[in-house]
Coordinates of C-alpha atoms in Angstrom, one line a residue:
M1 CA -58.4 -8.6 90.5
R2 CA -61.5 -10.1 88.7
S3 CA -61.3 -13.2 87.4
L4 CA -59.4 -16.8 88.5
W5 CA -57.9 -18.7 85.5
L6 CA -57.4 -22.8 86.4
N7 CA -55.9 -24.8 84.5
R8 CA -53.5 -28.5 85.1
F9 CA -50.2 -29.2 83.7
G10 CA -49.5 -31.0 80.4
Y11 CA -47.0 -31.7 78.0
S12 CA -49.6 -31.4 74.7
G13 CA -49.2 -27.4 74.8
N14 CA -52.3 -26.6 76.4
T15 CA -50.2 -25.3 79.3
E16 CA -48.1 -22.3 77.7
S17 CA -51.6 -21.7 74.9
V18 CA -53.3 -20.7 77.8
V19 CA -50.4 -18.6 79.2
E20 CA -50.2 -17.2 76.1
L21 CA -53.6 -16.0 75.9
A22 CA -53.3 -14.8 79.5
V23 CA -50.3 -12.3 78.2
G24 CA -52.8 -11.1 75.1
F25 CA -55.5 -10.5 77.9
L26 CA -53.1 -8.2 80.4
K27 CA -52.6 -6.1 77.3
K28 CA -56.3 -5.4 77.6
G29 CA -56.2 -3.9 81.0
L30 CA -57.8 -7.0 82.3
K31 CA -56.6 -8.4 85.8
I32 CA -56.4 -12.1 85.7
H33 CA -54.6 -14.7 88.1
L34 CA -54.2 -17.7 86.6
V35 CA -53.9 -21.1 89.3
L36 CA -51.7 -24.0 87.1
N37 CA -51.8 -27.1 89.0
G38 CA -50.2 -30.4 88.5
V39 CA -46.8 -29.4 87.6
P40 CA -44.2 -32.3 88.1
P41 CA -42.0 -31.3 91.2
S42 CA -38.7 -31.1 88.4
L43 CA -40.2 -28.4 86.4
T44 CA -41.7 -26.6 89.2
G45 CA -39.3 -23.9 89.5
T46 CA -39.1 -23.6 85.7
Y47 CA -43.2 -22.8 85.3
Q48 CA -42.7 -20.4 88.2
E49 CA -39.6 -18.5 86.6
Y50 CA -42.2 -18.8 83.0
M51 CA -44.9 -17.2 84.4
D52 CA -42.9 -14.9 86.4
K53 CA -41.4 -13.3 83.4
K54 CA -44.7 -13.0 81.5
G55 CA -46.1 -10.5 84.0
L56 CA -48.6 -12.9 85.3
K57 CA -49.6 -13.4 89.0
N58 CA -49.9 -16.9 89.2
S59 CA -49.7 -19.9 91.8
I60 CA -48.5 -23.4 91.1
N61 CA -49.8 -26.5 92.6
I62 CA -52.2 -25.0 95.1
G63 CA -55.1 -27.0 96.7
T64 CA -58.4 -26.5 96.2
Q65 CA -59.2 -24.5 99.7
Q66 CA -56.5 -22.4 98.5
I67 CA -58.6 -21.8 95.1
Q68 CA -62.5 -21.2 97.1
N69 CA -60.4 -18.7 99.3
M70 CA -58.8 -16.8 96.4
L71 CA -62.3 -16.5 94.7
Y72 CA -63.9 -15.3 98.0
Y73 CA -61.4 -12.8 99.6
Q74 CA -59.8 -11.1 96.2
S75 CA -63.4 -10.9 94.9
C76 CA -62.6 -12.6 91.8
K77 CA -66.0 -12.3 89.6
L78 CA -65.3 -15.0 87.1
L79 CA -63.8 -18.7 87.4
H80 CA -62.4 -19.2 84.1
V81 CA -61.3 -23.4 83.8
F82 CA -59.1 -24.8 80.4
H83 CA -59.2 -28.1 81.9
P84 CA -61.7 -30.7 82.0
T85 CA -60.6 -32.1 85.4
F86 CA -61.5 -29.0 87.3
F87 CA -65.0 -28.6 85.6
P88 CA -67.2 -30.5 88.4
L89 CA -65.2 -28.2 90.5
A90 CA -66.0 -25.1 88.8
Q91 CA -69.3 -26.2 89.0
N92 CA -69.6 -26.4 92.7
L93 CA -67.3 -23.4 93.6
S94 CA -69.7 -21.4 90.9
S95 CA -72.7 -22.3 92.6
S96 CA -71.8 -21.8 96.5
L97 CA -70.2 -19.0 95.2
K98 CA -72.6 -17.3 93.0
I99 CA -70.1 -16.3 90.6
N100 CA -70.1 -17.3 86.6
W101 CA -67.4 -19.6 85.3
V102 CA -66.3 -20.5 81.7
A103 CA -64.9 -23.2 80.1
S104 CA -62.4 -23.5 77.6
C105 CA -62.5 -26.7 75.6
L106 CA -59.1 -27.0 74.5
E107 CA -58.6 -30.6 72.7
R108 CA -61.4 -33.5 72.9
M109 CA -62.5 -35.0 76.3
G110 CA -63.7 -38.4 77.6
H111 CA -67.8 -38.3 77.4
S112 CA -67.6 -38.2 81.3
A113 CA -66.9 -33.9 81.0
Y114 CA -69.4 -32.6 78.6
S115 CA -71.8 -33.5 81.7
T116 CA -70.0 -30.8 83.3
L117 CA -70.5 -28.0 80.8
A118 CA -74.2 -27.7 80.9
G119 CA -73.4 -26.1 84.0
A120 CA -70.8 -23.4 82.7
T121 CA -72.3 -19.7 81.9
F122 CA -70.2 -20.4 78.1
I123 CA -68.4 -22.7 76.6
T124 CA -65.2 -21.9 74.2
C125 CA -63.5 -24.0 71.5
S126 CA -60.6 -24.0 70.0
S127 CA -60.9 -25.8 67.2
T128 CA -64.5 -26.1 64.3
A129 CA -64.5 -29.7 65.5
L130 CA -64.7 -29.5 69.6
W131 CA -67.1 -26.8 67.9
N132 CA -69.4 -29.3 66.1
E133 CA -69.0 -31.5 68.7
I134 CA -70.1 -30.2 71.8
N135 CA -72.9 -27.6 70.2
S136 CA -74.5 -30.9 69.2
I137 CA -74.9 -31.9 72.4
F138 CA -76.8 -29.0 73.8
H139 CA -80.8 -28.1 73.1
P140 CA -81.1 -25.1 70.6
Y141 CA -82.3 -23.1 73.5
K142 CA -78.4 -23.7 74.9
K143 CA -76.4 -23.3 71.3
E144 CA -75.6 -19.2 72.0
K145 CA -73.5 -20.6 75.1
V146 CA -70.8 -22.7 72.6
L147 CA -68.2 -20.0 71.0
L148 CA -65.5 -20.8 69.0
I149 CA -62.0 -19.0 69.9
P150 CA -59.2 -19.8 68.4
P151 CA -55.5 -20.5 69.9
G152 CA -54.0 -17.1 70.3
I153 CA -50.1 -16.7 69.6
K154 CA -48.1 -13.2 69.2
I155 CA -46.6 -12.5 66.0
T156 CA -43.5 -11.8 65.4
P157 CA -41.4 -10.9 62.0
A158 CA -40.8 -14.9 60.7
E159 CA -38.0 -16.1 61.0
L160 CA -37.3 -17.5 57.3
A161 CA -33.9 -18.9 56.4
Q162 CA -32.7 -21.3 53.2
P163 CA -31.0 -24.1 54.6
K164 CA -28.2 -26.7 53.2
K165 CA -29.7 -29.5 55.0
L166 CA -32.3 -30.7 57.0
R167 CA -33.0 -28.9 60.3
L168 CA -35.4 -30.8 61.9
L169 CA -37.3 -30.1 65.8
Y170 CA -39.2 -32.3 67.7
I171 CA -41.1 -31.0 70.4
G172 CA -43.4 -33.4 73.3
P173 CA -43.7 -36.2 75.1
L174 CA -42.2 -39.7 74.3
E175 CA -44.5 -41.8 75.8
G176 CA -47.4 -44.3 75.6
N177 CA -48.6 -44.4 71.2
R178 CA -46.5 -41.8 70.8
T179 CA -43.3 -43.8 71.0
A180 CA -43.8 -45.7 68.0
V181 CA -44.4 -43.3 65.6
F182 CA -41.5 -41.1 66.9
F183 CA -39.1 -44.4 66.6
R184 CA -40.0 -44.7 62.9
L185 CA -39.2 -41.3 62.5
K186 CA -35.8 -41.7 64.0
K187 CA -35.5 -44.5 61.7
L188 CA -36.3 -42.3 58.2
I189 CA -34.4 -39.7 59.4
A190 CA -31.1 -41.8 60.2
G191 CA -31.0 -42.9 56.5
L192 CA -31.2 -39.0 55.4
K193 CA -28.1 -37.4 54.5
D194 CA -26.6 -34.5 56.1
C195 CA -29.6 -33.9 58.4
D196 CA -29.7 -32.0 62.0
F197 CA -32.7 -33.6 64.2
G198 CA -33.1 -32.0 67.9
V199 CA -35.7 -33.4 70.5
I200 CA -37.4 -31.3 73.5
S201 CA -38.6 -34.1 75.4
A202 CA -39.5 -34.2 79.3
Q203 CA -39.0 -38.0 79.0
K204 CA -34.8 -39.4 79.4
I205 CA -34.0 -41.1 75.9
S206 CA -31.0 -42.9 75.1
G207 CA -29.3 -45.0 72.0
I208 CA -30.3 -42.1 69.4
S209 CA -27.9 -39.7 67.6
S210 CA -29.2 -36.5 68.2
T211 CA -29.2 -33.3 70.0
I212 CA -31.4 -33.7 73.3
Y213 CA -32.8 -30.5 75.2
P214 CA -34.4 -30.8 78.8
W215 CA -38.3 -29.8 78.5
T216 CA -39.0 -26.3 78.6
P217 CA -41.4 -24.1 78.0
D218 CA -39.7 -20.9 76.2
W219 CA -38.0 -23.1 73.3
D220 CA -37.7 -20.0 71.1
N221 CA -34.0 -19.9 71.0
I222 CA -34.0 -23.2 70.6
A223 CA -36.4 -23.4 67.9
R224 CA -33.7 -20.5 65.7
E225 CA -31.4 -23.1 65.2
Y226 CA -33.9 -25.0 63.1
D227 CA -36.2 -24.9 60.4
I228 CA -38.6 -27.8 60.6
I229 CA -41.0 -28.0 63.6
I230 CA -42.7 -31.7 64.5
S231 CA -45.0 -31.6 67.2
S232 CA -49.0 -31.2 67.6
G233 CA -51.3 -28.8 69.1
F234 CA -50.1 -25.2 70.6
S235 CA -46.4 -26.4 70.5
L236 CA -47.5 -26.9 66.3
L237 CA -48.8 -23.7 66.1
R238 CA -45.7 -21.6 67.6
G239 CA -43.4 -23.3 65.0
I240 CA -45.7 -22.0 62.1
A241 CA -46.0 -18.5 63.5
K242 CA -42.0 -18.1 63.1
G243 CA -42.4 -19.1 59.7
K244 CA -41.0 -22.8 60.2
I245 CA -42.3 -25.5 58.0
A246 CA -44.1 -28.0 60.4
L247 CA -44.9 -31.4 60.5
L248 CA -47.9 -32.7 62.3
M249 CA -46.9 -35.9 64.6
E250 CA -48.7 -36.9 68.0
E251 CA -50.0 -40.5 68.2
K252 CA -49.8 -40.9 64.4
Y253 CA -47.9 -39.0 62.1
G254 CA -50.3 -36.5 60.1
G255 CA -48.7 -35.1 57.6
I256 CA -47.1 -31.6 56.4
F257 CA -49.1 -28.9 57.6
S258 CA -50.2 -26.7 54.5
P259 CA -52.8 -23.4 55.4
R260 CA -53.7 -23.6 51.7
A261 CA -56.0 -26.9 52.9
Q262 CA -57.8 -25.3 56.1
V263 CA -61.3 -24.5 55.1
Q264 CA -62.0 -24.5 59.2
V265 CA -60.1 -23.5 62.6
P266 CA -57.9 -27.2 62.9
D267 CA -56.9 -28.6 66.0
F268 CA -53.4 -29.6 65.1
R269 CA -53.8 -33.1 66.2
A270 CA -52.9 -36.6 64.8
V271 CA -54.7 -39.4 67.1
L272 CA -55.0 -43.2 66.6
K273 CA -58.7 -44.3 65.9
D274 CA -59.8 -47.3 65.7
K275 CA -59.8 -47.6 62.1
D276 CA -56.5 -46.4 61.7
T277 CA -54.3 -50.0 60.0
D278 CA -51.0 -47.3 60.5
A279 CA -49.4 -44.8 62.4
G280 CA -48.8 -42.8 58.9
E281 CA -45.6 -44.2 58.5
D282 CA -45.4 -44.4 54.2
L283 CA -46.7 -40.6 54.3
L284 CA -43.8 -40.0 56.9
K285 CA -41.3 -41.3 54.2
Q286 CA -43.1 -39.6 51.3
D287 CA -43.2 -36.6 53.0
L288 CA -39.5 -36.9 54.5
Q289 CA -38.3 -37.3 50.7
E290 CA -40.1 -34.1 49.6
L291 CA -38.1 -32.1 52.3
Q292 CA -35.4 -33.1 51.0
K293 CA -36.0 -32.3 47.6
L294 CA -37.2 -28.7 48.6
L295 CA -33.8 -27.7 49.8
E296 CA -32.7 -27.5 46.1
Q297 CA -36.4 -25.6 45.4
P298 CA -35.0 -22.4 47.7
S299 CA -38.7 -20.5 46.0
A300 CA -40.8 -23.1 47.2
M301 CA -39.3 -23.7 50.3
K302 CA -39.6 -20.0 51.3
R303 CA -43.1 -19.6 49.4
L304 CA -43.9 -22.5 52.1
Q305 CA -42.4 -20.5 55.0
E306 CA -44.1 -17.3 54.2
E307 CA -47.4 -19.3 53.8
N308 CA -47.6 -20.4 57.3
W309 CA -46.3 -17.2 59.2
N310 CA -49.1 -15.7 57.3
Y311 CA -52.0 -18.1 57.8
A312 CA -50.8 -17.4 61.7
R313 CA -51.1 -13.7 61.2
E314 CA -54.2 -14.0 60.0
N315 CA -56.2 -16.4 61.5
H316 CA -54.3 -16.6 65.4
D317 CA -53.1 -13.0 65.8
L318 CA -53.0 -13.1 70.1
E319 CA -54.3 -9.5 69.7
I320 CA -57.0 -10.4 67.8
V321 CA -58.0 -13.6 69.6
S322 CA -57.7 -12.0 73.1
E323 CA -59.9 -9.3 71.9
Q324 CA -62.4 -11.9 71.4
L325 CA -62.5 -13.4 75.1
A326 CA -62.5 -9.5 76.2
R327 CA -66.0 -8.9 74.2
L328 CA -66.9 -12.4 75.9
Y329 CA -66.0 -11.1 80.1
S330 CA -67.5 -7.8 78.6
R331 CA -70.7 -9.6 79.0
L332 CA -69.8 -11.2 82.5
L333 CA -67.8 -8.8 84.3

């Protein structure tokens, strides 16, 4: 074993993003062990099976002493951390065991997390905005340690279809600020004619006329029955990589994803800010009406599906992203 990966479970898609990257990394011939902590007891078996099927050596919900023992007794040469909760731990272990550690920043963090980044040997950022933000806090002589490595995903043939009705699938948590915009979405969808609406979420939902699926990290078979993915983060990218039309929705609604509008690596996030006066409800209503019109324009819908798939293939191909990370590792191992 050469490196230990440490991540914390969450419903944002980052958990699955790290698993996908690990799979791509294994194909480069590099050995890793993935530790995933914070998994709810009800999902422990689900994620154990998920990672086992991917061929990953893994541990779930283990303590600090076990992590330290793995690094020491299995002669790990590198600690790679994917969640800011573990940055302080990584710094301490790096100092005591005299090993390098890499911090991967997958989304914006609280300011307290930035202070621990200075001790990392290298820092990777998943979006241009995040790279700019983190790069700005370091002195010029340290900027070369901050690298932009986008999320990667295995690219398979696009699942293009010309539906006769809107088939939408929401994937994500239903709590906090997300709840209001979701129920606005539900209300608008209820007013549409001939529409299928599915939901994959860990939270229990009652009183909605849609197909409810329990939370699963392996939702590809479910997504085949839908043409439009409503989500954020890596889950949205997964939909795009399958040639689905993608609606960005998190704490607010962010619109229909358009590859032509991307000039930098996006973060696939839509977070409420103090200056926001609403959660994008007018845009959401407008876009749902636009999607209904697309049903009558098969060529336009197919073009958008193909553009999404091509965008993922050209910018997030797991083979290319894994190679970027492998080059970084070659400087450390």
